[in-house]
Amino acid sequence: MPTAILTGQPVPGSSIEGDLRALGFEVRPATDAAHAETLLARVPEEDRVAVVDARFVGHVHALRLALTDPRFTLAAIPGAVSARAAGRQALTRAMARENSAGGGNGTPGAGDGTAVVVDGLADRITAALDADGAEVHRPALGSLVAAVPADPQARNEARQAVAAVDEEAVRLKSAVKSGDGLFTTYCISPYSRYIARWCARRGLTPNQVTTASLLTALIAAGCAATGTRGGFVAAGVLLIASFVLDCTDGQLARYSLQYSTLGAWLDATFDRAKEFAFYAGLALGATHGGTDDVWALALGAMVLQTTRHMVDFAFIEAQQDADATSAAAPTAALSERLDGVGWSVWVRRVIILPIGERWAMIALLTALTTPRVTFCALLAWMAFATLYTTAGRVLRSVTRKARRTDRAAQALADLADDGPVVQLLVRLVPATGPRVAPLAAALGTAAVLLAAWSWGPSWWVVLLAGLYTLCAAEAVSRPLTGPLDWLVPPLFRAGEYGTVLLLAAESGVNGVLPAAFGLVAAVAYHHYDTVYRIRGNAGAPPAWLVRATGGHEGRTLLVTVLAALLTAPQFEVALTALAVAVAALVLAESIRFWVAAHQGGAPAVHDEGETA
């Protein structure tokens, strides 16, 4: 149970003890600094501990933000400081120094055993933590009040300021993620925040809401798979309901500060599972209705969406640790100027087709049109959004010319997902000549895709897949620190996924495309999982998993050989078996890792993920 050490002289009429207990803390008053240090030593190492000034006046939510947020090792507001287990030593050292030094307030007897007055101890500890170089999170309070009044007049003024602010309204507003798209901001969040509050008051967790969202989306996919107009209408309605719950789980996490490593992983992976399951449901519905076969379009949508996300992920990782002395790109400056024009912000958010707009369009077209129309519209808008965002990021990278750090280069190397063949080639052939990583990756990808499109399953495609492998080895033969090297991972995704799609489409057997859909879904999950591990500072998946799944070049080579060697029905069976094997490996390792990280007390995260 978390413990709050209340320091200083109690203030008549103060609600601080009740507020702390309402937040789940066991309150232990300290008579002096030495007593506070003793109380701190008695708190179990694995428990959160807070030091709070008894004179504190402020909103309960201000205390909640500083004392209960599981994402931060150390956090503070005026009059309060808290530490998770990982920050306990830093807090203990700071308190001990303040005690031995008399709190820095000139109180006599600090070193001779005389009791030391503890007024202001929490703020002095925070200052000591800063002096030690500890990373202390200070939550943005906005209009919330957090103060330590020094006299009755100041205390009355602070209490009036607390009464003047609608704390619940502030808390509800802060539960909504900033930067959401137009549809989410004006059509979902105005009421989903109240659903989040309803869930919080009934003890529901974000993970339970996330699971409900997944189940709703799977039911929607099942309705779409019926192939009937009623099924399509129900699917559209349920998909929107699933998206409402998808927004609610994040708002619930922010409203109640229920962040967790496991929750962030579930939220991110379930989003992909929901969307891709709905694609499959639409494709099954079109086939079941006897009207059309849109599996190629469904797979194309998954390929384009995943590749587009990899552009986003790779660019962000490349920019995250860029040298701060690098000049800002003119395109970035233009974007900042456009942000000052309100309508342009919304236009640009709509153009990039965030998940809210995307799901709204899919739901509406599913209910009113056919799966083919739905996929064609989705692919057209998604292709434009991909070109728009990629072009802008290329311009930023070229004009800014930021110097990448080793951490960023390692993240890009992990995202590349190079298998044993590329790794062997890199060791055997030393890197010489100019740095051409994006060009080499683009050349290899274009060669294998054009071959698959022109010849279909044939040994010529196997030959060009070999060229793709050689180009991949050249691309990663040196650290990916160039201005455009972030393009390498998405180019590899386009090469691998696109080859599977084209060979399956050219096979002439209906069952091959669903099998290819399953294979790409399993591999895409592996790549998304890599992203989430890197974002959580957990590093890449283990090397044995990359070797076991062959890496992007190994899978590409294997699929091209199978397509050339087997008949179309045999190719379908081979793709199905490969999909099952890859899915079993990556899912087992992913679940093991994230559950172990959660149970092992890994720092809680809340990855905001894709803009809604």
mmCIF file of C-alpha atoms in Angstrom, residues 95-394:
data_model
loop_
_atom_site.group_PDB
_atom_site.id
_atom_site.type_symbol
_atom_site.label_atom_id
_atom_site.label_comp_id
_atom_site.label_asym_id
_atom_site.label_seq_id
_atom_site.Cartn_x
_atom_site.Cartn_y
_atom_site.Cartn_z
ATOM 1 C CA MET A 95 15.891 13.517 2.744
ATOM 2 C CA ALA A 96 18.972 12.415 4.676
ATOM 3 C CA ARG A 97 20.943 15.389 3.394
ATOM 4 C CA GLU A 98 18.154 17.790 4.302
ATOM 5 C CA ASN A 99 17.944 16.267 7.754
ATOM 6 C CA SER A 100 21.691 16.450 8.438
ATOM 7 C CA ALA A 101 21.885 19.991 7.067
ATOM 8 C CA GLY A 102 18.958 21.241 9.075
ATOM 9 C CA GLY A 103 16.810 21.554 5.971
ATOM 10 C CA GLY A 104 18.832 24.499 4.726
ATOM 11 C CA ASN A 105 16.724 26.870 6.848
ATOM 12 C CA GLY A 106 19.187 27.609 9.534
ATOM 13 C CA THR A 107 17.374 25.527 12.143
ATOM 14 C CA PRO A 108 19.817 24.838 14.970
ATOM 15 C CA GLY A 109 20.688 21.426 16.142
ATOM 16 C CA ALA A 110 20.537 19.664 12.798
ATOM 17 C CA GLY A 111 23.674 17.740 13.561
ATOM 18 C CA ASP A 112 23.336 17.244 17.320
ATOM 19 C CA GLY A 113 20.191 15.126 17.480
ATOM 20 C CA THR A 114 17.788 17.996 18.198
ATOM 21 C CA ALA A 115 14.482 17.759 16.325
ATOM 22 C CA VAL A 116 14.431 19.666 13.079
ATOM 23 C CA VAL A 117 11.293 21.541 12.011
ATOM 24 C CA VAL A 118 9.844 20.007 8.838
ATOM 25 C CA ASP A 119 7.930 22.920 7.348
ATOM 26 C CA GLY A 120 8.790 22.992 3.637
ATOM 27 C CA LEU A 121 10.567 19.637 3.776
ATOM 28 C CA ALA A 122 8.822 18.322 0.641
ATOM 29 C CA ASP A 123 9.923 21.300 -1.456
ATOM 30 C CA ARG A 124 13.456 21.162 -0.073
ATOM 31 C CA ILE A 125 13.676 17.476 -0.962
ATOM 32 C CA THR A 126 12.520 18.313 -4.497
ATOM 33 C CA ALA A 127 15.216 20.973 -4.758
ATOM 34 C CA ALA A 128 17.797 18.475 -3.504
ATOM 35 C CA LEU A 129 16.687 15.941 -6.100
ATOM 36 C CA ASP A 130 17.112 18.565 -8.807
ATOM 37 C CA ALA A 131 20.574 19.388 -7.475
ATOM 38 C CA ASP A 132 21.481 15.695 -7.661
ATOM 39 C CA GLY A 133 20.465 15.612 -11.313
ATOM 40 C CA ALA A 134 17.496 13.312 -10.713
ATOM 41 C CA GLU A 135 14.732 13.452 -13.299
ATOM 42 C CA VAL A 136 11.718 14.808 -11.441
ATOM 43 C CA HIS A 137 8.463 14.938 -13.378
ATOM 44 C CA ARG A 138 6.379 18.046 -12.821
ATOM 45 C CA PRO A 139 2.864 17.546 -14.196
ATOM 46 C CA ALA A 140 1.239 20.398 -16.075
ATOM 47 C CA LEU A 141 -1.479 21.627 -13.730
ATOM 48 C CA GLY A 142 -3.104 24.238 -15.930
ATOM 49 C CA SER A 143 -5.834 25.892 -13.879
ATOM 50 C CA LEU A 144 -5.465 23.422 -11.008
ATOM 51 C CA VAL A 145 -4.112 24.827 -7.747
ATOM 52 C CA ALA A 146 -1.193 23.445 -5.745
ATOM 53 C CA ALA A 147 0.285 25.748 -3.121
ATOM 54 C CA VAL A 148 1.845 25.872 0.335
ATOM 55 C CA PRO A 149 0.542 29.114 1.886
ATOM 56 C CA ALA A 150 2.798 30.668 4.514
ATOM 57 C CA ASP A 151 0.122 32.575 6.436
ATOM 58 C CA PRO A 152 -3.659 32.547 7.002
ATOM 59 C CA GLN A 153 -4.331 35.247 4.414
ATOM 60 C CA ALA A 154 -2.474 33.358 1.707
ATOM 61 C CA ARG A 155 -4.244 30.173 2.779
ATOM 62 C CA ASN A 156 -7.659 31.789 2.377
ATOM 63 C CA GLU A 157 -6.700 33.120 -1.049
ATOM 64 C CA ALA A 158 -5.521 29.662 -2.121
ATOM 65 C CA ARG A 159 -8.761 28.081 -0.918
ATOM 66 C CA GLN A 160 -10.753 30.647 -2.873
ATOM 67 C CA ALA A 161 -8.713 29.838 -5.958
ATOM 68 C CA VAL A 162 -9.467 26.135 -5.459
ATOM 69 C CA ALA A 163 -13.188 26.838 -5.148
ATOM 70 C CA ALA A 164 -13.160 28.966 -8.309
ATOM 71 C CA VAL A 165 -12.033 26.073 -10.521
ATOM 72 C CA ASP A 166 -14.298 23.204 -11.585
ATOM 73 C CA GLU A 167 -11.883 20.376 -10.855
ATOM 74 C CA GLU A 168 -14.026 17.687 -12.468
ATOM 75 C CA ALA A 169 -14.330 19.676 -15.703
ATOM 76 C CA VAL A 170 -10.549 20.075 -15.816
ATOM 77 C CA ARG A 171 -10.072 16.378 -15.179
ATOM 78 C CA LEU A 172 -12.513 15.413 -17.925
ATOM 79 C CA LYS A 173 -10.882 17.786 -20.389
ATOM 80 C CA SER A 174 -7.409 16.458 -19.624
ATOM 81 C CA ALA A 175 -8.646 12.912 -20.257
ATOM 82 C CA VAL A 176 -8.988 13.715 -23.964
ATOM 83 C CA LYS A 177 -5.824 13.254 -26.009
ATOM 84 C CA SER A 178 -4.554 16.413 -27.654
ATOM 85 C CA GLY A 179 -3.909 16.410 -31.386
ATOM 86 C CA ASP A 180 -6.769 14.099 -32.350
ATOM 87 C CA GLY A 181 -8.376 14.244 -35.763
ATOM 88 C CA LEU A 182 -11.496 16.193 -36.698
ATOM 89 C CA PHE A 183 -13.915 13.257 -36.433
ATOM 90 C CA THR A 184 -12.641 12.135 -33.041
ATOM 91 C CA THR A 185 -12.493 15.630 -31.582
ATOM 92 C CA TYR A 186 -16.014 16.685 -32.546
ATOM 93 C CA CYS A 187 -17.939 13.429 -32.968
ATOM 94 C CA ILE A 188 -16.497 11.029 -30.364
ATOM 95 C CA SER A 189 -14.654 12.758 -27.520
ATOM 96 C CA PRO A 190 -17.530 15.087 -26.475
ATOM 97 C CA TYR A 191 -19.355 12.063 -25.029
ATOM 98 C CA SER A 192 -16.744 9.277 -24.785
ATOM 99 C CA ARG A 193 -15.060 11.140 -21.910
ATOM 100 C CA TYR A 194 -18.245 10.715 -19.883
ATOM 101 C CA ILE A 195 -18.252 7.001 -20.678
ATOM 102 C CA ALA A 196 -14.669 6.931 -19.371
ATOM 103 C CA ARG A 197 -15.774 8.592 -16.134
ATOM 104 C CA TRP A 198 -18.667 6.142 -15.828
ATOM 105 C CA CYS A 199 -16.201 3.269 -16.195
ATOM 106 C CA ALA A 200 -13.833 4.784 -13.619
ATOM 107 C CA ARG A 201 -16.588 5.145 -11.037
ATOM 108 C CA ARG A 202 -17.502 1.494 -11.456
ATOM 109 C CA GLY A 203 -13.956 0.245 -11.079
ATOM 110 C CA LEU A 204 -13.449 -0.800 -14.688
ATOM 111 C CA THR A 205 -9.896 -0.787 -16.028
ATOM 112 C CA PRO A 206 -8.606 0.467 -19.383
ATOM 113 C CA ASN A 207 -7.601 -3.095 -20.294
ATOM 114 C CA GLN A 208 -11.175 -4.285 -19.828
ATOM 115 C CA VAL A 209 -12.451 -1.498 -22.084
ATOM 116 C CA THR A 210 -9.730 -2.303 -24.642
ATOM 117 C CA THR A 211 -10.844 -5.940 -24.660
ATOM 118 C CA ALA A 212 -14.481 -4.871 -25.085
ATOM 119 C CA SER A 213 -13.439 -2.758 -28.060
ATOM 120 C CA LEU A 214 -11.668 -5.748 -29.623
ATOM 121 C CA LEU A 215 -14.653 -8.043 -29.119
ATOM 122 C CA THR A 216 -16.997 -5.443 -30.626
ATOM 123 C CA ALA A 217 -14.770 -5.096 -33.684
ATOM 124 C CA LEU A 218 -14.566 -8.873 -34.108
ATOM 125 C CA ILE A 219 -18.368 -9.091 -33.976
ATOM 126 C CA ALA A 220 -18.472 -6.305 -36.570
ATOM 127 C CA ALA A 221 -16.114 -8.305 -38.789
ATOM 128 C CA GLY A 222 -18.364 -11.340 -38.359
ATOM 129 C CA CYS A 223 -21.390 -9.295 -39.415
ATOM 130 C CA ALA A 224 -19.515 -8.076 -42.506
ATOM 131 C CA ALA A 225 -18.587 -11.677 -43.330
ATOM 132 C CA THR A 226 -22.281 -12.572 -43.758
ATOM 133 C CA GLY A 227 -22.293 -10.730 -47.063
ATOM 134 C CA THR A 228 -25.825 -9.375 -46.534
ATOM 135 C CA ARG A 229 -26.902 -5.731 -46.532
ATOM 136 C CA GLY A 230 -28.164 -6.082 -42.977
ATOM 137 C CA GLY A 231 -24.830 -7.558 -41.972
ATOM 138 C CA PHE A 232 -22.934 -4.698 -43.604
ATOM 139 C CA VAL A 233 -25.101 -2.083 -41.856
ATOM 140 C CA ALA A 234 -24.615 -3.804 -38.490
ATOM 141 C CA ALA A 235 -20.881 -4.054 -39.170
ATOM 142 C CA GLY A 236 -20.636 -0.314 -39.806
ATOM 143 C CA VAL A 237 -22.517 0.547 -36.619
ATOM 144 C CA LEU A 238 -20.479 -1.863 -34.522
ATOM 145 C CA LEU A 239 -17.207 -0.602 -35.968
ATOM 146 C CA ILE A 240 -18.058 2.919 -34.793
ATOM 147 C CA ALA A 241 -19.047 1.491 -31.392
ATOM 148 C CA SER A 242 -15.676 -0.246 -31.236
ATOM 149 C CA PHE A 243 -13.934 3.022 -32.026
ATOM 150 C CA VAL A 244 -15.856 4.804 -29.265
ATOM 151 C CA LEU A 245 -14.575 2.188 -26.822
ATOM 152 C CA ASP A 246 -11.098 2.527 -28.328
ATOM 153 C CA CYS A 247 -11.132 6.241 -27.463
ATOM 154 C CA THR A 248 -12.684 5.523 -24.068
ATOM 155 C CA ASP A 249 -9.890 3.208 -22.893
ATOM 156 C CA GLY A 250 -7.232 5.889 -23.364
ATOM 157 C CA GLN A 251 -9.443 8.531 -21.786
ATOM 158 C CA LEU A 252 -10.085 6.226 -18.852
ATOM 159 C CA ALA A 253 -6.328 5.720 -18.434
ATOM 160 C CA ARG A 254 -5.740 9.474 -18.426
ATOM 161 C CA TYR A 255 -8.758 10.218 -16.213
ATOM 162 C CA SER A 256 -7.798 7.719 -13.523
ATOM 163 C CA LEU A 257 -4.036 7.499 -14.251
ATOM 164 C CA GLN A 258 -4.317 3.747 -14.815
ATOM 165 C CA TYR A 259 -1.288 3.408 -17.067
ATOM 166 C CA SER A 260 0.533 0.116 -17.510
ATOM 167 C CA THR A 261 3.057 -1.526 -19.786
ATOM 168 C CA LEU A 262 0.632 -4.332 -20.567
ATOM 169 C CA GLY A 263 -2.177 -1.872 -21.257
ATOM 170 C CA ALA A 264 -0.132 0.133 -23.760
ATOM 171 C CA TRP A 265 0.767 -3.063 -25.611
ATOM 172 C CA LEU A 266 -2.826 -4.327 -25.664
ATOM 173 C CA ASP A 267 -4.150 -0.987 -26.884
ATOM 174 C CA ALA A 268 -1.637 -0.757 -29.701
ATOM 175 C CA THR A 269 -1.818 -4.354 -30.905
ATOM 176 C CA PHE A 270 -5.588 -4.617 -30.603
ATOM 177 C CA ASP A 271 -5.984 -1.575 -32.864
ATOM 178 C CA ARG A 272 -4.171 -3.421 -35.624
ATOM 179 C CA ALA A 273 -6.014 -6.672 -34.943
ATOM 180 C CA LYS A 274 -9.398 -4.918 -35.101
ATOM 181 C CA GLU A 275 -8.703 -3.166 -38.375
ATOM 182 C CA PHE A 276 -7.176 -6.144 -40.148
ATOM 183 C CA ALA A 277 -9.901 -8.483 -38.879
ATOM 184 C CA PHE A 278 -12.484 -6.109 -40.344
ATOM 185 C CA TYR A 279 -10.650 -6.140 -43.688
ATOM 186 C CA ALA A 280 -10.847 -9.934 -43.647
ATOM 187 C CA GLY A 281 -14.533 -9.809 -42.710
ATOM 188 C CA LEU A 282 -15.286 -7.529 -45.655
ATOM 189 C CA ALA A 283 -13.370 -9.797 -48.027
ATOM 190 C CA LEU A 284 -15.202 -12.855 -46.729
ATOM 191 C CA GLY A 285 -18.527 -11.046 -47.043
ATOM 192 C CA ALA A 286 -17.880 -10.126 -50.653
ATOM 193 C CA THR A 287 -17.012 -13.734 -51.469
ATOM 194 C CA HIS A 288 -19.860 -15.162 -49.379
ATOM 195 C CA GLY A 289 -22.351 -12.951 -51.144
ATOM 196 C CA GLY A 290 -21.191 -14.359 -54.440
ATOM 197 C CA THR A 291 -20.674 -10.885 -55.852
ATOM 198 C CA ASP A 292 -16.964 -10.221 -55.822
ATOM 199 C CA ASP A 293 -13.516 -11.363 -54.712
ATOM 200 C CA VAL A 294 -11.700 -8.481 -53.029
ATOM 201 C CA TRP A 295 -9.025 -10.376 -51.112
ATOM 202 C CA ALA A 296 -6.308 -8.682 -53.194
ATOM 203 C CA LEU A 297 -7.705 -5.279 -52.244
ATOM 204 C CA ALA A 298 -7.958 -6.281 -48.575
ATOM 205 C CA LEU A 299 -4.363 -7.462 -48.572
ATOM 206 C CA GLY A 300 -3.312 -4.327 -50.465
ATOM 207 C CA ALA A 301 -4.944 -2.162 -47.796
ATOM 208 C CA MET A 302 -3.088 -4.026 -45.050
ATOM 209 C CA VAL A 303 0.228 -3.752 -46.927
ATOM 210 C CA LEU A 304 -0.184 -0.029 -47.558
ATOM 211 C CA GLN A 305 -1.341 0.709 -44.032
ATOM 212 C CA THR A 306 1.522 -1.176 -42.414
ATOM 213 C CA THR A 307 4.124 0.352 -44.723
ATOM 214 C CA ARG A 308 2.694 3.792 -44.042
ATOM 215 C CA HIS A 309 2.919 3.224 -40.295
ATOM 216 C CA MET A 310 6.518 2.103 -40.697
ATOM 217 C CA VAL A 311 7.258 5.436 -42.415
ATOM 218 C CA ASP A 312 5.836 7.181 -39.351
ATOM 219 C CA PHE A 313 7.684 5.003 -36.851
ATOM 220 C CA ALA A 314 11.052 5.117 -38.608
ATOM 221 C CA PHE A 315 10.957 8.874 -39.135
ATOM 222 C CA ILE A 316 10.051 9.521 -35.503
ATOM 223 C CA GLU A 317 12.821 7.246 -34.236
ATOM 224 C CA ALA A 318 15.341 8.908 -36.553
ATOM 225 C CA GLN A 319 14.333 12.395 -35.396
ATOM 226 C CA GLN A 320 13.912 11.652 -31.706
ATOM 227 C CA ASP A 321 17.575 12.009 -30.772
ATOM 228 C CA ALA A 322 18.688 14.260 -33.619
ATOM 229 C CA ASP A 323 21.383 16.746 -32.694
ATOM 230 C CA ALA A 324 19.640 19.716 -31.098
ATOM 231 C CA THR A 325 22.107 22.081 -32.801
ATOM 232 C CA SER A 326 20.861 21.068 -36.233
ATOM 233 C CA ALA A 327 19.029 23.856 -37.997
ATOM 234 C CA ALA A 328 15.266 23.556 -38.244
ATOM 235 C CA ALA A 329 14.020 22.629 -41.699
ATOM 236 C CA PRO A 330 12.176 25.299 -43.714
ATOM 237 C CA THR A 331 9.317 22.819 -44.113
ATOM 238 C CA ALA A 332 9.058 22.517 -40.328
ATOM 239 C CA ALA A 333 9.013 26.307 -39.991
ATOM 240 C CA LEU A 334 6.263 26.511 -42.613
ATOM 241 C CA SER A 335 4.283 23.866 -40.745
ATOM 242 C CA GLU A 336 4.581 25.888 -37.532
ATOM 243 C CA ARG A 337 3.312 28.990 -39.304
ATOM 244 C CA LEU A 338 0.373 27.056 -40.729
ATOM 245 C CA ASP A 339 -0.474 25.861 -37.218
ATOM 246 C CA GLY A 340 -1.398 29.460 -36.490
ATOM 247 C CA VAL A 341 -4.206 29.237 -39.040
ATOM 248 C CA GLY A 342 -6.895 27.195 -37.289
ATOM 249 C CA TRP A 343 -8.608 25.665 -40.310
ATOM 250 C CA SER A 344 -5.305 24.523 -41.865
ATOM 251 C CA VAL A 345 -4.560 22.370 -38.816
ATOM 252 C CA TRP A 346 -7.802 20.425 -39.269
ATOM 253 C CA VAL A 347 -7.340 20.118 -43.034
ATOM 254 C CA ARG A 348 -3.892 18.627 -42.607
ATOM 255 C CA ARG A 349 -5.109 16.252 -39.912
ATOM 256 C CA VAL A 350 -7.883 15.019 -42.200
ATOM 257 C CA ILE A 351 -5.528 14.635 -45.166
ATOM 258 C CA ILE A 352 -3.298 12.171 -43.315
ATOM 259 C CA LEU A 353 -6.329 9.922 -42.695
ATOM 260 C CA PRO A 354 -5.940 9.261 -38.955
ATOM 261 C CA ILE A 355 -7.655 6.272 -37.425
ATOM 262 C CA GLY A 356 -10.846 8.193 -36.586
ATOM 263 C CA GLU A 357 -11.433 9.412 -40.125
ATOM 264 C CA ARG A 358 -10.331 6.055 -41.504
ATOM 265 C CA TRP A 359 -12.715 4.000 -39.402
ATOM 266 C CA ALA A 360 -15.568 6.445 -39.974
ATOM 267 C CA MET A 361 -15.102 6.176 -43.737
ATOM 268 C CA ILE A 362 -14.852 2.384 -43.622
ATOM 269 C CA ALA A 363 -17.971 2.123 -41.438
ATOM 270 C CA LEU A 364 -20.038 4.474 -43.618
ATOM 271 C CA LEU A 365 -19.017 2.872 -46.918
ATOM 272 C CA THR A 366 -19.505 -0.619 -45.499
ATOM 273 C CA ALA A 367 -23.073 0.221 -44.501
ATOM 274 C CA LEU A 368 -24.004 2.020 -47.740
ATOM 275 C CA THR A 369 -21.922 0.472 -50.540
ATOM 276 C CA THR A 370 -20.018 -2.705 -51.393
ATOM 277 C CA PRO A 371 -16.720 -4.081 -50.087
ATOM 278 C CA ARG A 372 -15.030 -3.265 -53.410
ATOM 279 C CA VAL A 373 -16.059 0.382 -53.215
ATOM 280 C CA THR A 374 -14.964 0.505 -49.584
ATOM 281 C CA PHE A 375 -11.497 -0.872 -50.320
ATOM 282 C CA CYS A 376 -10.974 1.228 -53.464
ATOM 283 C CA ALA A 377 -11.837 4.438 -51.604
ATOM 284 C CA LEU A 378 -9.652 3.405 -48.678
ATOM 285 C CA LEU A 379 -6.674 2.573 -50.884
ATOM 286 C CA ALA A 380 -6.980 5.819 -52.843
ATOM 287 C CA TRP A 381 -7.102 8.044 -49.753
ATOM 288 C CA MET A 382 -4.452 6.023 -47.962
ATOM 289 C CA ALA A 383 -2.091 6.227 -50.954
ATOM 290 C CA PHE A 384 -2.517 10.011 -51.096
ATOM 291 C CA ALA A 385 -1.963 10.324 -47.351
ATOM 292 C CA THR A 386 1.170 8.178 -47.583
ATOM 293 C CA LEU A 387 2.611 10.282 -50.408
ATOM 294 C CA TYR A 388 1.748 13.497 -48.575
ATOM 295 C CA THR A 389 3.365 12.549 -45.270
ATOM 296 C CA THR A 390 6.379 10.832 -46.828
ATOM 297 C CA ALA A 391 7.128 13.755 -49.150
ATOM 298 C CA GLY A 392 6.953 16.208 -46.280
ATOM 299 C CA ARG A 393 9.278 14.116 -44.142
ATOM 300 C CA VAL A 394 11.756 13.652 -46.959
#
